Short mmCIF file of C-alpha atoms in Angstrom, two decimals:
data_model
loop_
_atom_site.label_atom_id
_atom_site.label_comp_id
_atom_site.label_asym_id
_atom_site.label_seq_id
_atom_site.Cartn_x
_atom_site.Cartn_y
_atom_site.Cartn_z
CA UNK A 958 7.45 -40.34 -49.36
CA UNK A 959 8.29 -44.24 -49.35
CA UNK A 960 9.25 -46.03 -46.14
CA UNK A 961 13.12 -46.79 -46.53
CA UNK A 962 13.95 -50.37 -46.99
CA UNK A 963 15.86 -52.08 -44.53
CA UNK A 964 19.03 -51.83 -46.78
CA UNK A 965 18.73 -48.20 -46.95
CA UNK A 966 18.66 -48.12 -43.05
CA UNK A 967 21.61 -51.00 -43.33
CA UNK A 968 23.70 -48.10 -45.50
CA UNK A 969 22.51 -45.63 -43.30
CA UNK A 970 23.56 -46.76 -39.90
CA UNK A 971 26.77 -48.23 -41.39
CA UNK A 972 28.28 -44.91 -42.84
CA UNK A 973 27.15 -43.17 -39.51
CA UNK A 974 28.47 -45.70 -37.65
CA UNK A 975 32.07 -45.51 -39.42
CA UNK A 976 31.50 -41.12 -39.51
CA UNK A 977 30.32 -41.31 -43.46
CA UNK A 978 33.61 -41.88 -44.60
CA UNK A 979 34.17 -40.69 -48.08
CA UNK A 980 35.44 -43.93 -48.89
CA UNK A 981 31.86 -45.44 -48.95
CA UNK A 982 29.74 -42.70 -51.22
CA UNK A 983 30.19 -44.59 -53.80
CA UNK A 984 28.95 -48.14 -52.38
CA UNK A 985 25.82 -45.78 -50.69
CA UNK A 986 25.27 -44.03 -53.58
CA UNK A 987 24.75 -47.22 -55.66
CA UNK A 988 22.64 -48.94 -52.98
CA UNK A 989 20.31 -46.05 -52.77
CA UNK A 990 19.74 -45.75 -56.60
CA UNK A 991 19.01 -49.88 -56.65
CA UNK A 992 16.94 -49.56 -53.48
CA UNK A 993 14.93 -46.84 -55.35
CA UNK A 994 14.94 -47.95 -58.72
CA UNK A 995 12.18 -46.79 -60.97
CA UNK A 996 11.82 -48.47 -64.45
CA UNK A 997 11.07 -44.57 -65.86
CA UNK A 998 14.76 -43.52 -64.83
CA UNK A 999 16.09 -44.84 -68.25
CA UNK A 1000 18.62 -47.20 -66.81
CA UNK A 1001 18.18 -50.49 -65.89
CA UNK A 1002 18.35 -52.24 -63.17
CA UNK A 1003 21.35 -54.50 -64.25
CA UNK A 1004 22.98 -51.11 -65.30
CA UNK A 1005 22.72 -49.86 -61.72
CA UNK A 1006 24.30 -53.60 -60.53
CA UNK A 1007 26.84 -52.98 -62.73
CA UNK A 1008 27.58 -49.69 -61.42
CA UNK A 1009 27.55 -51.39 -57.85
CA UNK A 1010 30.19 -53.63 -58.37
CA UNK A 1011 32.30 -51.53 -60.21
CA UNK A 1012 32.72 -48.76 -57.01
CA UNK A 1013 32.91 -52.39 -55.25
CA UNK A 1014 35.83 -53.57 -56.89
CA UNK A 1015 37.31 -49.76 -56.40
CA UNK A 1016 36.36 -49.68 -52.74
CA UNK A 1017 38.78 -53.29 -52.26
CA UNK A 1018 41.28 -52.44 -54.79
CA UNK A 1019 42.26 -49.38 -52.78
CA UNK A 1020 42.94 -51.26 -49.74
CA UNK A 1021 40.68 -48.95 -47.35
CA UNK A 1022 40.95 -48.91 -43.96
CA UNK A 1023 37.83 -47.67 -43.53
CA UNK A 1024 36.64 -48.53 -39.79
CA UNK A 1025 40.07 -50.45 -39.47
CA UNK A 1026 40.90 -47.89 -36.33
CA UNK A 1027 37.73 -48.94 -34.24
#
């Protein structure tokens, strides 16, 4: 198995920090599958971006108050 990258452990410690709020999956989700990225998976690499800042845009358009309590 690969070392993780140091955005993976970014991800990581940030949704354990906030109690991997549901709110995020999305956002880790996408950062995992660019941080892993293998040409053979049959999407690209600007695909996966795109993905990425579409569950962006849905993680600020809903206003969340994710870690807003701390």
């Amino acid at each position: 198995m690969a070392p993780r990258s140091r955005s993976s452990l970014i991800w990581a410690d940030i949704a354990y920090d906030l109690g991997y709020p549901v709110e995020l999956e999305p956002l880790v989700h996408c950062a995992h599958n660019l941080d892993g990225w293998e040409e053979s998976w049959g999407a690209s690499v600007e695909e996966l971006n795109g993905e990425a800042v579409e569950a962006a845009k849905q993680f600020l358009g809903k206003g969340s108050a994710v870690g807003a309590g701390d």
